[in-house]
Short mmCIF file of the C-alpha atoms (twelve columns), coordinates in Angstrom:
data_MODEL
# 
_entry.id   MODEL 
# 
loop_
_atom_site.group_PDB 
_atom_site.id 
_atom_site.type_symbol 
_atom_site.label_atom_id 
_atom_site.label_alt_id 
_atom_site.label_comp_id 
_atom_site.label_asym_id 
_atom_site.label_seq_id 
_atom_site.Cartn_x 
_atom_site.Cartn_y 
_atom_site.Cartn_z 
_atom_site.pdbx_PDB_model_num 
ATOM 1   C CA . MET A 1   10.528  -4.867  -15.449 1 
ATOM 2   C CA . SER A 2   11.045  -8.314  -14.065 1 
ATOM 3   C CA . SER A 3   8.478   -10.944 -13.207 1 
ATOM 4   C CA . LYS A 4   10.632  -11.823 -10.183 1 
ATOM 5   C CA . ARG A 5   9.376   -8.789  -8.263  1 
ATOM 6   C CA . THR A 6   6.553   -9.381  -5.863  1 
ATOM 7   C CA . SER A 7   3.713   -7.203  -7.039  1 
ATOM 8   C CA . PRO A 8   0.989   -5.950  -4.758  1 
ATOM 9   C CA . ALA A 9   -2.514  -7.170  -5.494  1 
ATOM 10  C CA . LEU A 10  -4.170  -4.561  -7.657  1 
ATOM 11  C CA . ASP A 11  -7.666  -3.467  -6.754  1 
ATOM 12  C CA . SER A 12  -10.029 -1.942  -9.301  1 
ATOM 13  C CA . THR A 13  -9.023  1.613   -8.290  1 
ATOM 14  C CA . SER A 14  -5.299  0.983   -8.851  1 
ATOM 15  C CA . LYS A 15  -6.111  -0.604  -12.209 1 
ATOM 16  C CA . ALA A 16  -8.212  2.440   -13.144 1 
ATOM 17  C CA . ILE A 17  -5.316  4.749   -12.233 1 
ATOM 18  C CA . ILE A 18  -2.947  2.728   -14.419 1 
ATOM 19  C CA . GLU A 19  -5.401  2.837   -17.310 1 
ATOM 20  C CA . GLN A 20  -5.769  6.622   -16.951 1 
ATOM 21  C CA . LEU A 21  -1.976  7.013   -17.092 1 
ATOM 22  C CA . GLN A 22  -1.712  4.671   -20.088 1 
ATOM 23  C CA . LEU A 23  -4.082  6.940   -21.970 1 
ATOM 24  C CA . ASP A 24  -2.183  10.090  -20.962 1 
ATOM 25  C CA . GLY A 25  0.923   9.882   -18.784 1 
ATOM 26  C CA . ARG A 26  0.855   13.672  -18.278 1 
ATOM 27  C CA . ARG A 27  -2.624  13.700  -16.796 1 
ATOM 28  C CA . SER A 28  -2.713  15.480  -13.438 1 
ATOM 29  C CA . TYR A 29  -3.356  13.566  -10.254 1 
ATOM 30  C CA . ALA A 30  -6.382  15.794  -9.661  1 
ATOM 31  C CA . GLU A 31  -7.899  14.789  -13.036 1 
ATOM 32  C CA . ILE A 32  -7.168  11.124  -12.382 1 
ATOM 33  C CA . GLY A 33  -8.691  11.462  -8.919  1 
ATOM 34  C CA . LYS A 34  -11.932 12.791  -10.398 1 
ATOM 35  C CA . ALA A 35  -12.037 9.891   -12.867 1 
ATOM 36  C CA . VAL A 36  -11.444 7.191   -10.237 1 
ATOM 37  C CA . GLY A 37  -13.108 8.754   -7.185  1 
ATOM 38  C CA . LEU A 38  -10.057 9.585   -5.073  1 
ATOM 39  C CA . SER A 39  -8.377  12.739  -3.831  1 
ATOM 40  C CA . GLU A 40  -5.294  14.090  -5.579  1 
ATOM 41  C CA . ALA A 41  -3.163  13.060  -2.578  1 
ATOM 42  C CA . ALA A 42  -4.544  9.514   -2.603  1 
ATOM 43  C CA . VAL A 43  -3.787  9.160   -6.324  1 
ATOM 44  C CA . ARG A 44  -0.256  10.515  -5.790  1 
ATOM 45  C CA . GLN A 45  0.320   7.967   -3.003  1 
ATOM 46  C CA . ARG A 46  -0.990  5.047   -5.067  1 
ATOM 47  C CA . VAL A 47  1.083   6.033   -8.095  1 
ATOM 48  C CA . GLN A 48  4.196   6.200   -5.907  1 
ATOM 49  C CA . LYS A 49  3.487   2.732   -4.471  1 
ATOM 50  C CA . LEU A 50  2.901   1.281   -7.947  1 
ATOM 51  C CA . THR A 51  6.138   2.744   -9.316  1 
ATOM 52  C CA . ASP A 52  8.140   1.753   -6.224  1 
ATOM 53  C CA . ALA A 53  6.838   -1.824  -6.536  1 
ATOM 54  C CA . GLY A 54  7.854   -1.963  -10.221 1 
ATOM 55  C CA . VAL A 55  4.261   -2.431  -11.379 1 
ATOM 56  C CA . MET A 56  4.607   0.518   -13.772 1 
ATOM 57  C CA . GLN A 57  6.902   3.221   -15.041 1 
ATOM 58  C CA . ILE A 58  5.966   6.664   -16.235 1 
ATOM 59  C CA . VAL A 59  8.235   7.616   -19.136 1 
ATOM 60  C CA . ALA A 60  8.288   9.684   -22.311 1 
ATOM 61  C CA . VAL A 61  7.960   7.405   -25.332 1 
ATOM 62  C CA . THR A 62  9.884   8.797   -28.275 1 
ATOM 63  C CA . ASP A 63  10.129  8.159   -31.989 1 
ATOM 64  C CA . PRO A 64  13.750  6.972   -32.411 1 
ATOM 65  C CA . MET A 65  13.878  8.138   -36.043 1 
ATOM 66  C CA . ARG A 66  13.108  11.731  -35.056 1 
ATOM 67  C CA . LEU A 67  15.908  11.602  -32.484 1 
ATOM 68  C CA . GLY A 68  18.540  10.487  -34.992 1 
ATOM 69  C CA . PHE A 69  18.365  6.722   -34.402 1 
ATOM 70  C CA . HIS A 70  17.759  5.480   -37.930 1 
ATOM 71  C CA . ARG A 71  18.416  1.794   -37.364 1 
ATOM 72  C CA . GLN A 72  16.230  -0.406  -35.186 1 
ATOM 73  C CA . ALA A 73  16.409  -4.186  -35.136 1 
ATOM 74  C CA . MET A 74  15.349  -7.255  -33.231 1 
ATOM 75  C CA . LEU A 75  18.169  -9.686  -32.521 1 
ATOM 76  C CA . GLY A 76  17.642  -13.396 -32.120 1 
ATOM 77  C CA . ILE A 77  20.479  -14.703 -29.949 1 
ATOM 78  C CA . ARG A 78  21.536  -18.301 -29.333 1 
ATOM 79  C CA . VAL A 79  23.412  -18.953 -26.124 1 
ATOM 80  C CA . SER A 80  25.655  -21.694 -24.826 1 
ATOM 81  C CA . GLY A 81  25.514  -21.658 -21.057 1 
ATOM 82  C CA . ASP A 82  23.322  -19.674 -18.711 1 
ATOM 83  C CA . THR A 83  20.908  -17.502 -20.693 1 
ATOM 84  C CA . ARG A 84  20.223  -15.339 -17.642 1 
ATOM 85  C CA . VAL A 85  23.850  -14.243 -17.441 1 
ATOM 86  C CA . VAL A 86  23.891  -13.263 -21.119 1 
ATOM 87  C CA . ALA A 87  20.533  -11.471 -20.775 1 
ATOM 88  C CA . ASP A 88  21.895  -9.457  -17.838 1 
ATOM 89  C CA . ARG A 89  24.960  -8.425  -19.876 1 
ATOM 90  C CA . LEU A 90  22.787  -7.408  -22.824 1 
ATOM 91  C CA . ALA A 91  20.556  -5.349  -20.541 1 
ATOM 92  C CA . GLU A 92  23.604  -3.290  -19.529 1 
ATOM 93  C CA . LEU A 93  24.154  -2.050  -23.106 1 
ATOM 94  C CA . SER A 94  22.711  1.410   -23.794 1 
ATOM 95  C CA . GLU A 95  21.677  0.459   -27.344 1 
ATOM 96  C CA . VAL A 96  19.529  -2.418  -26.083 1 
ATOM 97  C CA . SER A 97  15.966  -1.390  -25.232 1 
ATOM 98  C CA . TYR A 98  14.316  -4.767  -24.665 1 
ATOM 99  C CA . VAL A 99  15.594  -8.179  -23.565 1 
ATOM 100 C CA . VAL A 100 13.520  -11.310 -23.101 1 
ATOM 101 C CA . LEU A 101 14.399  -14.958 -22.527 1 
ATOM 102 C CA . SER A 102 12.461  -17.018 -25.039 1 
ATOM 103 C CA . ALA A 103 11.651  -20.565 -26.033 1 
ATOM 104 C CA . GLY A 104 12.049  -21.654 -29.631 1 
ATOM 105 C CA . SER A 105 14.760  -21.009 -32.189 1 
ATOM 106 C CA . PHE A 106 16.397  -18.307 -30.083 1 
ATOM 107 C CA . ASP A 107 17.282  -18.257 -26.410 1 
ATOM 108 C CA . ILE A 108 17.061  -14.473 -26.176 1 
ATOM 109 C CA . LEU A 109 15.358  -11.730 -28.154 1 
ATOM 110 C CA . ALA A 110 16.796  -8.232  -27.852 1 
ATOM 111 C CA . GLU A 111 15.579  -5.040  -29.451 1 
ATOM 112 C CA . VAL A 112 18.272  -2.509  -30.319 1 
ATOM 113 C CA . VAL A 113 18.282  1.114   -31.430 1 
ATOM 114 C CA . CYS A 114 21.324  2.544   -33.245 1 
ATOM 115 C CA . GLU A 115 22.107  5.743   -35.113 1 
ATOM 116 C CA . ASP A 116 22.833  3.940   -38.383 1 
ATOM 117 C CA . ASP A 117 24.023  0.689   -39.958 1 
ATOM 118 C CA . ASP A 118 27.618  1.345   -38.874 1 
ATOM 119 C CA . GLY A 119 26.406  1.638   -35.288 1 
ATOM 120 C CA . LEU A 120 24.541  -1.657  -35.601 1 
ATOM 121 C CA . ILE A 121 27.610  -3.410  -37.025 1 
ATOM 122 C CA . GLU A 122 29.765  -2.020  -34.202 1 
ATOM 123 C CA . LEU A 123 27.218  -3.106  -31.591 1 
ATOM 124 C CA . LEU A 124 27.025  -6.625  -32.986 1 
ATOM 125 C CA . ASN A 125 30.738  -7.188  -33.521 1 
ATOM 126 C CA . ASP A 126 32.317  -5.225  -30.679 1 
ATOM 127 C CA . LYS A 127 29.785  -5.686  -27.896 1 
ATOM 128 C CA . ILE A 128 27.206  -8.426  -28.341 1 
ATOM 129 C CA . ARG A 129 29.280  -11.143 -30.011 1 
ATOM 130 C CA . ASP A 130 32.016  -10.514 -27.422 1 
ATOM 131 C CA . ILE A 131 29.731  -11.559 -24.555 1 
ATOM 132 C CA . ASP A 132 30.743  -14.963 -23.180 1 
ATOM 133 C CA . GLY A 133 28.063  -17.492 -24.067 1 
ATOM 134 C CA . VAL A 134 26.758  -15.806 -27.228 1 
ATOM 135 C CA . SER A 135 27.083  -18.530 -29.855 1 
ATOM 136 C CA . ALA A 136 25.044  -17.031 -32.729 1 
ATOM 137 C CA . THR A 137 22.972  -14.001 -33.619 1 
ATOM 138 C CA . GLU A 138 20.405  -13.266 -36.290 1 
ATOM 139 C CA . THR A 139 19.418  -9.680  -37.022 1 
ATOM 140 C CA . PHE A 140 15.927  -8.630  -38.090 1 
ATOM 141 C CA . VAL A 141 16.189  -5.029  -39.318 1 
ATOM 142 C CA . TYR A 142 13.049  -2.919  -38.962 1 
ATOM 143 C CA . LEU A 143 11.966  -1.388  -42.256 1 
ATOM 144 C CA . GLN A 144 8.829   0.318   -40.982 1 
ATOM 145 C CA . LEU A 145 7.051   0.507   -37.637 1 
ATOM 146 C CA . ASN A 146 3.322   0.085   -38.211 1 
ATOM 147 C CA . LYS A 147 2.080   -0.234  -34.635 1 
ATOM 148 C CA . GLN A 148 3.443   0.352   -31.167 1 
ATOM 149 C CA . LYS A 149 1.073   0.745   -28.259 1 
ATOM 150 C CA . TYR A 150 1.236   0.960   -24.499 1 
ATOM 151 C CA . ASP A 151 -2.430  1.261   -23.564 1 
ATOM 152 C CA . TRP A 152 -3.424  -2.403  -23.311 1 
ATOM 153 C CA . GLY A 153 -5.078  -1.806  -19.953 1 
ATOM 154 C CA . THR A 154 -4.928  -3.972  -16.849 1 
ATOM 155 C CA . ARG A 155 -7.537  -6.648  -17.657 1 
# 
C-alpha cells in the first residue's frame, strides 16, 4: 500500500467497517451491517470502494513457519542512487513481504520470508545484491516472533 494513492475521506461508518474486518476478516456483510447500522448491500459497496481505493486489503494472514518458511529476516539496505528504484525492484521479489524507505542507518528496510538459510543466502547473493544501487546489506534474522497484530483500528 502506497501513501501516494489519494484516499477518500473516511467517515465514522467506514472506520467502523474497517475495525469490524480487522477483528474478523471473515465476518459477513450482514453481521457488519448490524454492528454499524447499514444494510448488507451498503456494507458490500463500502468495502468494495475501500479496497478499490487501496485503503485496505482483505487477506489471509498465515504463520510462515507452519507453511514451510523457516527463515524470516529483516534486511537493512544501503543504497547508492535512487532509493525508490531499488525499493521497486525489491518489491518485485516473491520472497520480500515488506519494503519501506527509511531515514537513519539504512535507506531501505525489507522483510523477507525464505524456506531455510540456503534460501536466504541465495536471495541475498543472487537477487538482492545484484540490484543496481544496492551498496550494502545487513541481515537481522528472526529467532522468535512474539507479537504481530493487524487490529490497530482507524483512530
